[in-house]
PDB file of C-alpha atoms in Angstrom:
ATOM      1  CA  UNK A1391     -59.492 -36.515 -65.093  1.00 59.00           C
ATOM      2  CA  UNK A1392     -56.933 -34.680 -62.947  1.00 74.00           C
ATOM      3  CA  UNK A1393     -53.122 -35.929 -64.360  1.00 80.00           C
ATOM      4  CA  UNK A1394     -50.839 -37.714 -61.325  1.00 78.00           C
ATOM      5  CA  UNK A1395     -48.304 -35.265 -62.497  1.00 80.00           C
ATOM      6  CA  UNK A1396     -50.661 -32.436 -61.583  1.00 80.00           C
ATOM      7  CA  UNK A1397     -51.892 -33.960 -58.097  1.00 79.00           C
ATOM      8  CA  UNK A1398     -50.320 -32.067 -54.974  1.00 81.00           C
ATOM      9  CA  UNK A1399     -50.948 -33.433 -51.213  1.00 82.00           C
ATOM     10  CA  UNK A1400     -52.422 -31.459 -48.648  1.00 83.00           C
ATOM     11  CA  UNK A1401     -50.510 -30.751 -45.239  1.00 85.00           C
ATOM     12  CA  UNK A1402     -52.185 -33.686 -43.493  1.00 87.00           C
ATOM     13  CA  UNK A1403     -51.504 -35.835 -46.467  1.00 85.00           C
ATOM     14  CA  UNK A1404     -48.093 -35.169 -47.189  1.00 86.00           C
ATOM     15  CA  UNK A1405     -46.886 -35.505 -43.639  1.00 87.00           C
ATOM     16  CA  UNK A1406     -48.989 -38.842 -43.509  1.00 88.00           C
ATOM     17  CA  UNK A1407     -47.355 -40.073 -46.916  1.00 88.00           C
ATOM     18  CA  UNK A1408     -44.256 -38.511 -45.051  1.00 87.00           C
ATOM     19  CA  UNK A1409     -44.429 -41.016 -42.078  1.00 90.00           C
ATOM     20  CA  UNK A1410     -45.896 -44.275 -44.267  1.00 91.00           C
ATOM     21  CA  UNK A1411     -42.165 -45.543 -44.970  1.00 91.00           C
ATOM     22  CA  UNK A1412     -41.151 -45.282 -41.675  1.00 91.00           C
ATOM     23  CA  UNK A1413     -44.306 -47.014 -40.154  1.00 92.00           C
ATOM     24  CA  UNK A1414     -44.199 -49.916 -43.077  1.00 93.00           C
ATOM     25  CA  UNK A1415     -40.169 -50.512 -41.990  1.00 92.00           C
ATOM     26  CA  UNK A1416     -40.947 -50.617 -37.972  1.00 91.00           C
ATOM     27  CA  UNK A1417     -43.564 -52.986 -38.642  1.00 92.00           C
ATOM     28  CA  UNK A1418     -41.554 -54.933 -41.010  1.00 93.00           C
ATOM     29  CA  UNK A1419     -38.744 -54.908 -38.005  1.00 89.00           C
ATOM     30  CA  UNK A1420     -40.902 -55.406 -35.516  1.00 91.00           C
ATOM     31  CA  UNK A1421     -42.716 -59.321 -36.824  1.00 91.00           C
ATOM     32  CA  UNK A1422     -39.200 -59.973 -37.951  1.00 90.00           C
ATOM     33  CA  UNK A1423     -37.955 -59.645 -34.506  1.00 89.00           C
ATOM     34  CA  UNK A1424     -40.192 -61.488 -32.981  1.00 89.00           C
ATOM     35  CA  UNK A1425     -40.114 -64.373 -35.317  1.00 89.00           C
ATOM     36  CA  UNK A1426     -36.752 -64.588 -34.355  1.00 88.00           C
ATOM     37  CA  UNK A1427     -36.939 -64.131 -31.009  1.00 88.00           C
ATOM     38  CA  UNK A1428     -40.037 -66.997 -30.933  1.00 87.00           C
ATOM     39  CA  UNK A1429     -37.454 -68.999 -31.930  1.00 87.00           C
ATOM     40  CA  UNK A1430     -34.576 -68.449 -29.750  1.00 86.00           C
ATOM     41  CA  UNK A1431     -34.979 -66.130 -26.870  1.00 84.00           C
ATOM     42  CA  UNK A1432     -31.576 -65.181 -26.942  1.00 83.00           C
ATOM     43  CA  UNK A1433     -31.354 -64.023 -30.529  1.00 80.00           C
ATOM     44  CA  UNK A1434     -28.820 -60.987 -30.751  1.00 81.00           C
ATOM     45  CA  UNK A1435     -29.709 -60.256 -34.232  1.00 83.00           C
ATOM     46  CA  UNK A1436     -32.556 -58.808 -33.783  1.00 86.00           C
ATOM     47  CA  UNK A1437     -33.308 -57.247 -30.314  1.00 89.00           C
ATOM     48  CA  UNK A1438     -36.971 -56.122 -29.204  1.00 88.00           C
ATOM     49  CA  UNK A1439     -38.100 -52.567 -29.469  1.00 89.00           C
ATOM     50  CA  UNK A1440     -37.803 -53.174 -25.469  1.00 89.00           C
ATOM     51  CA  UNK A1441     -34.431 -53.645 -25.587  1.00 88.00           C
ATOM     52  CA  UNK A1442     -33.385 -51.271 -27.929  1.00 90.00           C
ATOM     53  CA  UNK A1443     -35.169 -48.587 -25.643  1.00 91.00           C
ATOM     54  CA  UNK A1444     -33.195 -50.078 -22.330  1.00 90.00           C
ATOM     55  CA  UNK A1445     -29.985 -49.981 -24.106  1.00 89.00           C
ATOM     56  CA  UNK A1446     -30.665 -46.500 -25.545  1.00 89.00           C
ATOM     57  CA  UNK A1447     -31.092 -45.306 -21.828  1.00 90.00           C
ATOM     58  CA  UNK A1448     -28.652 -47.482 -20.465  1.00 88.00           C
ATOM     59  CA  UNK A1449     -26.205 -45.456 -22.729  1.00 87.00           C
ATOM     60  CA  UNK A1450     -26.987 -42.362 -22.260  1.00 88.00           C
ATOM     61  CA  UNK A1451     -27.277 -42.273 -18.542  1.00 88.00           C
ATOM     62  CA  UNK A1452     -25.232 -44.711 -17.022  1.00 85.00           C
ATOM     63  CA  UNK A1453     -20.866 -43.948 -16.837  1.00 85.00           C
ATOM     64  CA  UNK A1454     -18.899 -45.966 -18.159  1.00 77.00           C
ATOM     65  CA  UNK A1455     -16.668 -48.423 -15.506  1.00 74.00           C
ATOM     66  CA  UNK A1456     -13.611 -47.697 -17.771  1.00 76.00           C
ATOM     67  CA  UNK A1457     -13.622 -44.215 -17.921  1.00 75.00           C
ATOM     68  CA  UNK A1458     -16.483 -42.910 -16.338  1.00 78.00           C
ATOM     69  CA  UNK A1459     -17.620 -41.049 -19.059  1.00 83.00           C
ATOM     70  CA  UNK A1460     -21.275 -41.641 -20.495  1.00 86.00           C
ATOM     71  CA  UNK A1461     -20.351 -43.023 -23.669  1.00 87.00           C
ATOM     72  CA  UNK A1462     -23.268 -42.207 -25.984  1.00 91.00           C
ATOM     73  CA  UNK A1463     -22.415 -38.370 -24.908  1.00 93.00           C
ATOM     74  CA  UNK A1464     -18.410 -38.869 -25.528  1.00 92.00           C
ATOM     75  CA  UNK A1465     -18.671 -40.413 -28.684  1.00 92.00           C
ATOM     76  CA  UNK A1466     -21.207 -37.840 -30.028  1.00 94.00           C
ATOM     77  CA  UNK A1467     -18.587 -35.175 -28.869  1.00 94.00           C
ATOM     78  CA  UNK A1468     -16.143 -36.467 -30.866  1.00 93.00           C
ATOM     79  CA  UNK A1469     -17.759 -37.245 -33.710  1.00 94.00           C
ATOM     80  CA  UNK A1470     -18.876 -34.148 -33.883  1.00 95.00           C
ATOM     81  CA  UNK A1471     -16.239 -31.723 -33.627  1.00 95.00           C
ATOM     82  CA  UNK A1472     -14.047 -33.376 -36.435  1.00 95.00           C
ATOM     83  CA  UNK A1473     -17.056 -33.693 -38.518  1.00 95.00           C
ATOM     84  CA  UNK A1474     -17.664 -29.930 -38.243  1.00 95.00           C
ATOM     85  CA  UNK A1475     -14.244 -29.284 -38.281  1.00 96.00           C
ATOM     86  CA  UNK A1476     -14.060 -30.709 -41.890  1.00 95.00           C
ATOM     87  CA  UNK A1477     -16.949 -29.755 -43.380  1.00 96.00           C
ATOM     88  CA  UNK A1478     -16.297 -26.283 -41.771  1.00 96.00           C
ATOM     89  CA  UNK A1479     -12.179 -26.332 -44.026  1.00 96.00           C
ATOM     90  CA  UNK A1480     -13.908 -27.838 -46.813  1.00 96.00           C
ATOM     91  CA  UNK A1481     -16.416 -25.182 -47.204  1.00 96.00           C
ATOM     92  CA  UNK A1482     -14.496 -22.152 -46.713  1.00 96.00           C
ATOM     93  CA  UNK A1483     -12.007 -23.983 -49.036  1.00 96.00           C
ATOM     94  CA  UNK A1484     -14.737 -25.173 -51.569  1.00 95.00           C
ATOM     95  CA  UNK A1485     -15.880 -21.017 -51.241  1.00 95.00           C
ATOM     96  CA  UNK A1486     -12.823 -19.469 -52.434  1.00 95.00           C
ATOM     97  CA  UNK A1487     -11.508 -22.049 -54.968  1.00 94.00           C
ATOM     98  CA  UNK A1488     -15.092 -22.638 -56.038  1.00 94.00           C
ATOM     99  CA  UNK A1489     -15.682 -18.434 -57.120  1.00 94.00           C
ATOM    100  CA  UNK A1490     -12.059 -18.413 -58.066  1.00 94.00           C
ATOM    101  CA  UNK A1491     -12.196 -20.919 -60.763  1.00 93.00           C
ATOM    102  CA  UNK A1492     -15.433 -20.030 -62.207  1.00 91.00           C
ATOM    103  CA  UNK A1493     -15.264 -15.807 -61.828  1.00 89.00           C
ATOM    104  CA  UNK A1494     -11.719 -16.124 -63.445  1.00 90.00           C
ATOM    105  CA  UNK A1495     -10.894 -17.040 -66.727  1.00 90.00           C
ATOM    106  CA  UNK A1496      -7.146 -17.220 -66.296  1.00 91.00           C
ATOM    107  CA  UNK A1497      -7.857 -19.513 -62.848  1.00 90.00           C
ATOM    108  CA  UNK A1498      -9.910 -21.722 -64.516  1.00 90.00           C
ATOM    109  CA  UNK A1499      -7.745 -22.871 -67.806  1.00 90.00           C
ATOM    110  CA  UNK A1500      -5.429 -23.627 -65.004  1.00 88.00           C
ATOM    111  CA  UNK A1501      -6.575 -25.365 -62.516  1.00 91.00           C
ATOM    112  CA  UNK A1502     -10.406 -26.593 -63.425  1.00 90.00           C
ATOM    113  CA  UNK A1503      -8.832 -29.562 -64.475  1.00 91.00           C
ATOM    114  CA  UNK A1504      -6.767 -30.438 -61.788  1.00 91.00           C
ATOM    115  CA  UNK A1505      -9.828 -30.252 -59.723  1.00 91.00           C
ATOM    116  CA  UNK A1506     -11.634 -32.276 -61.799  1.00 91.00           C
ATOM    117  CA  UNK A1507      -9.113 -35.129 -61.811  1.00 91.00           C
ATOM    118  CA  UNK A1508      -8.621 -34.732 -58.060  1.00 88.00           C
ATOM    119  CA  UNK A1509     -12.297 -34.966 -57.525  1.00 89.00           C
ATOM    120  CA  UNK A1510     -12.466 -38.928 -59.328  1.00 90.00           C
ATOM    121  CA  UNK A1511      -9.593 -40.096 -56.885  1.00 88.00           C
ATOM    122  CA  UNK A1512     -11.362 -42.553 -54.143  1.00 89.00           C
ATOM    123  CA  UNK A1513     -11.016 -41.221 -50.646  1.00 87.00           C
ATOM    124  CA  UNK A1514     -11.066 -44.121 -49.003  1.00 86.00           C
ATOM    125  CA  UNK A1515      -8.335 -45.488 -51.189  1.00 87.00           C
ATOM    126  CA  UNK A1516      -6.183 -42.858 -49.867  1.00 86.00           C
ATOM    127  CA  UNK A1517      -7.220 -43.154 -46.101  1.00 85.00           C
ATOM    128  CA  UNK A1518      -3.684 -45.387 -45.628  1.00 87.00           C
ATOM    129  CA  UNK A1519      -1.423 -42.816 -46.778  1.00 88.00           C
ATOM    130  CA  UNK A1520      -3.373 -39.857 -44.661  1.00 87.00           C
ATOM    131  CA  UNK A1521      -2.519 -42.126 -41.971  1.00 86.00           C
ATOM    132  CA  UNK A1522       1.070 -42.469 -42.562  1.00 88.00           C
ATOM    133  CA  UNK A1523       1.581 -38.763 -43.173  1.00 87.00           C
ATOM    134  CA  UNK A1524      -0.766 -36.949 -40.602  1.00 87.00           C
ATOM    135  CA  UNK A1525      -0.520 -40.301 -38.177  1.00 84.00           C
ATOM    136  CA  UNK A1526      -3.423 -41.919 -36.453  1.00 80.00           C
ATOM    137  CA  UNK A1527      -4.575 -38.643 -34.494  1.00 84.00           C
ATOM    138  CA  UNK A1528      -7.712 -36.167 -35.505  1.00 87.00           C
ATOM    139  CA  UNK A1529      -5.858 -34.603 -37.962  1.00 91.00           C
ATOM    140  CA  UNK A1530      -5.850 -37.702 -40.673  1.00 90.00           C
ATOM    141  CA  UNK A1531      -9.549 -37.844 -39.681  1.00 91.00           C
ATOM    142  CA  UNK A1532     -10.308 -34.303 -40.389  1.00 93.00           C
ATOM    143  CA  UNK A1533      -8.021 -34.154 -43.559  1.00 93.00           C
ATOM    144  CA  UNK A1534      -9.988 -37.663 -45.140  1.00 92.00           C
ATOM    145  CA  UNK A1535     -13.273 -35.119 -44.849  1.00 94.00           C
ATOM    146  CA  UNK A1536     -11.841 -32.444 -46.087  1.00 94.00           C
ATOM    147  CA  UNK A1537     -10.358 -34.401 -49.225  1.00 93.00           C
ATOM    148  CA  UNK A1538     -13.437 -36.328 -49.898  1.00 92.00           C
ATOM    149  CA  UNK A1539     -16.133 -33.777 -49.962  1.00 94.00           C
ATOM    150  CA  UNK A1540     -13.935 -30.346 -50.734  1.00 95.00           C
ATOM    151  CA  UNK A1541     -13.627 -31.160 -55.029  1.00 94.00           C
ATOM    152  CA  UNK A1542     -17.212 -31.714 -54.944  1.00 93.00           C
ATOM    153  CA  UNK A1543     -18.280 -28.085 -53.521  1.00 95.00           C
ATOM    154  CA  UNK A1544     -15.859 -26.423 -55.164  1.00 95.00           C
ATOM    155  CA  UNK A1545     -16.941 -27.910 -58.611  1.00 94.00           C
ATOM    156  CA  UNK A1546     -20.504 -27.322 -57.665  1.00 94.00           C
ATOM    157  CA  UNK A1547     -19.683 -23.722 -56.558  1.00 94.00           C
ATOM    158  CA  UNK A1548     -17.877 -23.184 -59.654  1.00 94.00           C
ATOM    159  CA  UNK A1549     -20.679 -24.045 -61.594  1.00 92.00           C
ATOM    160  CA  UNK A1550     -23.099 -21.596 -59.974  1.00 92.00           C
ATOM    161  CA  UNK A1551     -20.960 -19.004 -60.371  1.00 93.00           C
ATOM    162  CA  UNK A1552     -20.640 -19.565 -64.488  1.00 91.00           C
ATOM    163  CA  UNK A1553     -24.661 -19.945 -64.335  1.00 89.00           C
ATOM    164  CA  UNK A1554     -25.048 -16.335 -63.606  1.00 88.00           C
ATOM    165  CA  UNK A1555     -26.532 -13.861 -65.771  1.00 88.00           C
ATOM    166  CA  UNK A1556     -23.441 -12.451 -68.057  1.00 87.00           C
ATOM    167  CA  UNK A1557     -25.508  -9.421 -67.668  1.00 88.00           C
ATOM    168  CA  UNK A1558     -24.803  -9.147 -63.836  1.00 86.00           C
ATOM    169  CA  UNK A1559     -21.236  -8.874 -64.452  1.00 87.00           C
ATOM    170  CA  UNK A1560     -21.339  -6.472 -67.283  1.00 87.00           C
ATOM    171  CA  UNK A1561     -23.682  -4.113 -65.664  1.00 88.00           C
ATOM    172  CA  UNK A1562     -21.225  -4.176 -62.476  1.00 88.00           C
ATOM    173  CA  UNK A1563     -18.277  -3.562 -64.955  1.00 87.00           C
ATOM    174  CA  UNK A1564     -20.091  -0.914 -66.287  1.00 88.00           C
ATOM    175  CA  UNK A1565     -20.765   1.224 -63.201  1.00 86.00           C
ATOM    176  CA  UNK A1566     -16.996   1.250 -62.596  1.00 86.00           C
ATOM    177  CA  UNK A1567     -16.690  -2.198 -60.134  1.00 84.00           C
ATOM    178  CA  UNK A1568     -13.248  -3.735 -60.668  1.00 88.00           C
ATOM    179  CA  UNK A1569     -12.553  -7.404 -60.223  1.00 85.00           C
ATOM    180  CA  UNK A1570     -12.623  -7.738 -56.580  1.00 89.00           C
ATOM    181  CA  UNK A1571     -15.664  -5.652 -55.909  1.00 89.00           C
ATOM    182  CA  UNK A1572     -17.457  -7.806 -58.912  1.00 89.00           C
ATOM    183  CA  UNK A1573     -16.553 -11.096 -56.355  1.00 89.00           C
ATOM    184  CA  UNK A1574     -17.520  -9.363 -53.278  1.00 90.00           C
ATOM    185  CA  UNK A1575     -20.818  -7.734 -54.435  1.00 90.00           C
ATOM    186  CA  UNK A1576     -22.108  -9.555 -56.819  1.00 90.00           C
ATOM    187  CA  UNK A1577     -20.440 -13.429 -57.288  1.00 91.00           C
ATOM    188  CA  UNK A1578     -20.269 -13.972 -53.486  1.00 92.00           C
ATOM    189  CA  UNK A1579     -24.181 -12.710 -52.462  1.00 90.00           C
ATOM    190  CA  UNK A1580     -25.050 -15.033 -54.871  1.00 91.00           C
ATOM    191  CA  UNK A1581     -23.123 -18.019 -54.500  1.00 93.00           C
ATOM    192  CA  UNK A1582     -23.947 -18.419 -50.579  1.00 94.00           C
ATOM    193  CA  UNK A1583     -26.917 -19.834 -50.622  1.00 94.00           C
ATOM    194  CA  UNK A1584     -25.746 -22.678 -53.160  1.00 94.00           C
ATOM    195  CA  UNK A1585     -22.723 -22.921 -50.780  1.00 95.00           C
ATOM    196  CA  UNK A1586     -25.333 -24.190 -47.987  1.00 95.00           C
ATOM    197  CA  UNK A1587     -26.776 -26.274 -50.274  1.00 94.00           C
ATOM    198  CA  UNK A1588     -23.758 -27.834 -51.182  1.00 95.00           C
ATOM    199  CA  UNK A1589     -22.883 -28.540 -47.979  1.00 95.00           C
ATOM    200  CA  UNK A1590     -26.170 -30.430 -47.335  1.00 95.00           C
ATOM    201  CA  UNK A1591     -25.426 -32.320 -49.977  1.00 94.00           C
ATOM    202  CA  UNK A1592     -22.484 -33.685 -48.975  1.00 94.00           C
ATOM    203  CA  UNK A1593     -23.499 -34.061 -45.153  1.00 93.00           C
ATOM    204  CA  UNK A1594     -23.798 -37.712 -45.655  1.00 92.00           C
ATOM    205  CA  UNK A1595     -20.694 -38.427 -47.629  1.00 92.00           C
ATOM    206  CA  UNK A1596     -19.200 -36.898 -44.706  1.00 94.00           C
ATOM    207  CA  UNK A1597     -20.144 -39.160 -42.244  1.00 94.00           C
ATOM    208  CA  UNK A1598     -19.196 -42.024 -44.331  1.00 92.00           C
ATOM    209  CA  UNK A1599     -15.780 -40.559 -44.384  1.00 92.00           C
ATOM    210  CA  UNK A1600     -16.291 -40.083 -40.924  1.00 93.00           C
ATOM    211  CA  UNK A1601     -17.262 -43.453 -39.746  1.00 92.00           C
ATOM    212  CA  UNK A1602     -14.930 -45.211 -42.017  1.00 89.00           C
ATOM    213  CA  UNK A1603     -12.199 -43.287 -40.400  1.00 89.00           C
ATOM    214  CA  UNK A1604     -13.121 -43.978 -37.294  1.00 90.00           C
ATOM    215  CA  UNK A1605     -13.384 -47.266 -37.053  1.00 88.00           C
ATOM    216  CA  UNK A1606     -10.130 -47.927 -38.436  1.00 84.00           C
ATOM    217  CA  UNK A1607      -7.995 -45.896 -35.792  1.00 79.00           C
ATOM    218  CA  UNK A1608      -9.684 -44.302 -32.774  1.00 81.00           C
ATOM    219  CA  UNK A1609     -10.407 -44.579 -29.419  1.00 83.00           C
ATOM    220  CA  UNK A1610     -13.196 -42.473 -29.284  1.00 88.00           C
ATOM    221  CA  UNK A1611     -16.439 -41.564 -31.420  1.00 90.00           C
ATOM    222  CA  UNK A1612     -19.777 -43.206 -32.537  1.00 91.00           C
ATOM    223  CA  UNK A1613     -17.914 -44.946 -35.790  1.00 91.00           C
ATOM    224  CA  UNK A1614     -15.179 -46.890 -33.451  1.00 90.00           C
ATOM    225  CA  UNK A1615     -17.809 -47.619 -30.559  1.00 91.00           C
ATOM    226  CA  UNK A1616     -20.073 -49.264 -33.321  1.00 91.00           C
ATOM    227  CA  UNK A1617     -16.842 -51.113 -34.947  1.00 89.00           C
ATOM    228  CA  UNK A1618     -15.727 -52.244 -31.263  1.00 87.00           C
ATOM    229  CA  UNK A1619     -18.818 -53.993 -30.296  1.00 86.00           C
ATOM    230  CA  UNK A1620     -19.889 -55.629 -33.822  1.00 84.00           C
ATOM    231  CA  UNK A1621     -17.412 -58.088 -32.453  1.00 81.00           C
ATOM    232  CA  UNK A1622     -19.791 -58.924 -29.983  1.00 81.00           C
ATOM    233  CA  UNK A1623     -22.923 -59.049 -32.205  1.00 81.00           C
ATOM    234  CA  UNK A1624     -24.297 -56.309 -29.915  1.00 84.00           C
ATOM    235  CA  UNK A1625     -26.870 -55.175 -31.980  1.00 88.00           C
ATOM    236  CA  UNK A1626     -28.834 -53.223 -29.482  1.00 88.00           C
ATOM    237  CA  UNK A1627     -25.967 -51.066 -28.908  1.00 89.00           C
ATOM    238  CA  UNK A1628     -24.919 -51.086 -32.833  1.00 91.00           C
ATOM    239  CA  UNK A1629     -28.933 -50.239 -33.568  1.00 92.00           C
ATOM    240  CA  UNK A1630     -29.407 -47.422 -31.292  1.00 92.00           C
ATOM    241  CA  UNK A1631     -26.450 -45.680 -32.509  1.00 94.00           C
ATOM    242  CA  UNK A1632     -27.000 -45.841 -36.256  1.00 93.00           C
ATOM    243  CA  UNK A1633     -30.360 -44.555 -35.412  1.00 93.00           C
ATOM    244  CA  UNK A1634     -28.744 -41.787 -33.713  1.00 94.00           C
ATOM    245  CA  UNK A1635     -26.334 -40.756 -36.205  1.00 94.00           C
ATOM    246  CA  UNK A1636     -29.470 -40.903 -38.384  1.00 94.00           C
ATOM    247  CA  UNK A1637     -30.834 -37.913 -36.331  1.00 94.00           C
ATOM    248  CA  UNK A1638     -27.850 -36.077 -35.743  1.00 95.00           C
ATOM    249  CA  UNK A1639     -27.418 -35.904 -39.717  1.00 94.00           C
ATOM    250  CA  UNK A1640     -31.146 -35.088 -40.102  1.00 94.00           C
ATOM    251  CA  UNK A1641     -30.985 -32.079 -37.803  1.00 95.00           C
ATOM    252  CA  UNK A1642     -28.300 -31.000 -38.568  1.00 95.00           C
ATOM    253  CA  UNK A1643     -29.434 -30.504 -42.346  1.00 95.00           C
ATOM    254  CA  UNK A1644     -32.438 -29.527 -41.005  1.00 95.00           C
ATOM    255  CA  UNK A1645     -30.588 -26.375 -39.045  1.00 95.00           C
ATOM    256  CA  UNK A1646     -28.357 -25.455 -42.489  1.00 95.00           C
ATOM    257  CA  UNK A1647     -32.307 -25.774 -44.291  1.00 94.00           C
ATOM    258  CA  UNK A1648     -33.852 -23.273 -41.946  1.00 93.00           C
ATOM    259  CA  UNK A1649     -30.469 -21.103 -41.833  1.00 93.00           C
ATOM    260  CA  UNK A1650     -30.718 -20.795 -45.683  1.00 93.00           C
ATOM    261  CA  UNK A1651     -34.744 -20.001 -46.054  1.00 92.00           C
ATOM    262  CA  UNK A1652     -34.146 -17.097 -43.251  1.00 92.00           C
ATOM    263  CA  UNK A1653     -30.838 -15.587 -44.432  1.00 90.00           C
ATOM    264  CA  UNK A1654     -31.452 -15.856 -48.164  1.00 89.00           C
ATOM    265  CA  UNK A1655     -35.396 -16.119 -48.696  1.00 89.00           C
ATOM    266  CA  UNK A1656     -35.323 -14.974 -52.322  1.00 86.00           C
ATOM    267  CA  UNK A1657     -33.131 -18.066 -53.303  1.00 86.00           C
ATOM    268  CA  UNK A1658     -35.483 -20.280 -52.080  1.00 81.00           C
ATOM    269  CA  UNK A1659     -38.626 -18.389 -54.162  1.00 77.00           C
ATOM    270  CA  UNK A1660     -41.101 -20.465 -55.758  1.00 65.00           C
ATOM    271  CA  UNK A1661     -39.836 -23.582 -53.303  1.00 67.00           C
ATOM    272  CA  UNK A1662     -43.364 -26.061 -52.754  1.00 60.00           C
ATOM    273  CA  UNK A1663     -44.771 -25.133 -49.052  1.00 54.00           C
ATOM    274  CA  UNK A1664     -43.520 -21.169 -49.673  1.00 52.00           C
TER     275      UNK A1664
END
């Protein structure tokens, strides 16, 4: 008897098994939806698959009378640019501290600590004072990314980077490479590819910062247009976004995924599917 441990999926299989949650939770929304909507017609809880669809289009094709402006489009803008913009500061930040604290001694007795303590101190609980020093603009926005998801790359980066092969180093220091050739030839080649990874990983933390931020002081972006209308239990606008934001996270993990296998195929060597 073949072990469960020892059972792989086919293709067919494993993009069936792939799509079973996602069928089992529309059907689950689906009766509950119309149980509720059996009920009382005018439910707002739980809006139709019809109506989710109508809103969906209604918001990203019709202007809005305020501004003119589609919204769905706007917001997505928005969110958008200061979500790359941090993730973009906190990895080239997370890069250099993350190889400088674990390729140098000296940096690390220093510092690792202070990076460590920084990284158990609760964004959110310092979202009020970002506000009062950068003010209610993108920057606090941008800066509440950067501080929530930066000690985590660098502290995964500087882990990598103390995980190499001692030999590596030794070798390179033994064909004449001084420090700063060591970080540029050998550390940093290395330590790319667990850079992208890193900031996968913290894609969705990201968001939450994001959101959170958003909703609190903006006039623009999908976290204060979902925040603005929960007032109104407008759950077919609240639905369609989430849903979106879903996607927009998935592809854009999707893009660093495919990014990663093509630039840096032998870090990804003995992956299942390869």
């Amino acid at each position: 008897m073949k072990r469960l441990i020892n059972q792989r999926p086919g293709r067919v299989s494993t993009a069936a098994l792939a799509l079973l949650p996602f069928v089992v939770l529309a059907l689950f929304y689906m009766f509950a939806s119309d149980a509720r909507l059996a009920e009382n017609p005018n439910d707002k809880l739980l809006p139709s698959f019809s109506t989710l669809a109508e809103s969906f289009v209604r918001l990203t094709t019709e202007p809005s009378q305020r501004t003119g402006e589609i919204l769905l489009w706007q917001d997505t803008e928005a969110s958008l640019r200061r979500l790359a913009q941090g993730v973009g500061i906190s990895a080239a930040i997370g890069l250099i501290v993350g190889v400088a604290l674990g390729a140098i001694p000296l940096i690390r007795s220093g510092f690792a600590p202070f990076v460590a303590v920084l990284s158990l101190i609760p964004p959110m609980a310092v979202l009020p004072v970002l506000f009062i020093v950068f003010g209610l603009g993108e920057v606090s926005k941008v800066v509440l990314i950067v501080v929530g998801i930066t000690p985590f790359i660098v502290r995964d980066l500087q882990q990598r980077v103390q995980e190499l092969p001692r030999e590596l180093i030794i070798k390179a220091q033994t064909l004449g490479a001084n420090s700063w050739q060591i970080v540029l030839r050998v550390i940093l080649p290395q330590v790319v590819p667990r850079l992208i990874d890193a900031v996968r990983l913290s894609l969705g933390t990201a968001w939450l910062f994001l959101i959170s931020a958003e909703a609190i002081a903006a006039t623009e972006g999908l976290g204060y247009r979902i925040f603005l209308v929960r007032r109104y239990l407008a759950m077919d606008v609240i639905l369609p976004y989430v849903v979106w934001i879903t996607l927009l996270a998935y592809l854009t993990d999707f893009l660093l995924k495919q990014t990663s296998r093509r630039a840096f195929p032998w870090y990804h060597t003995g992956e299942p599917g390869r």
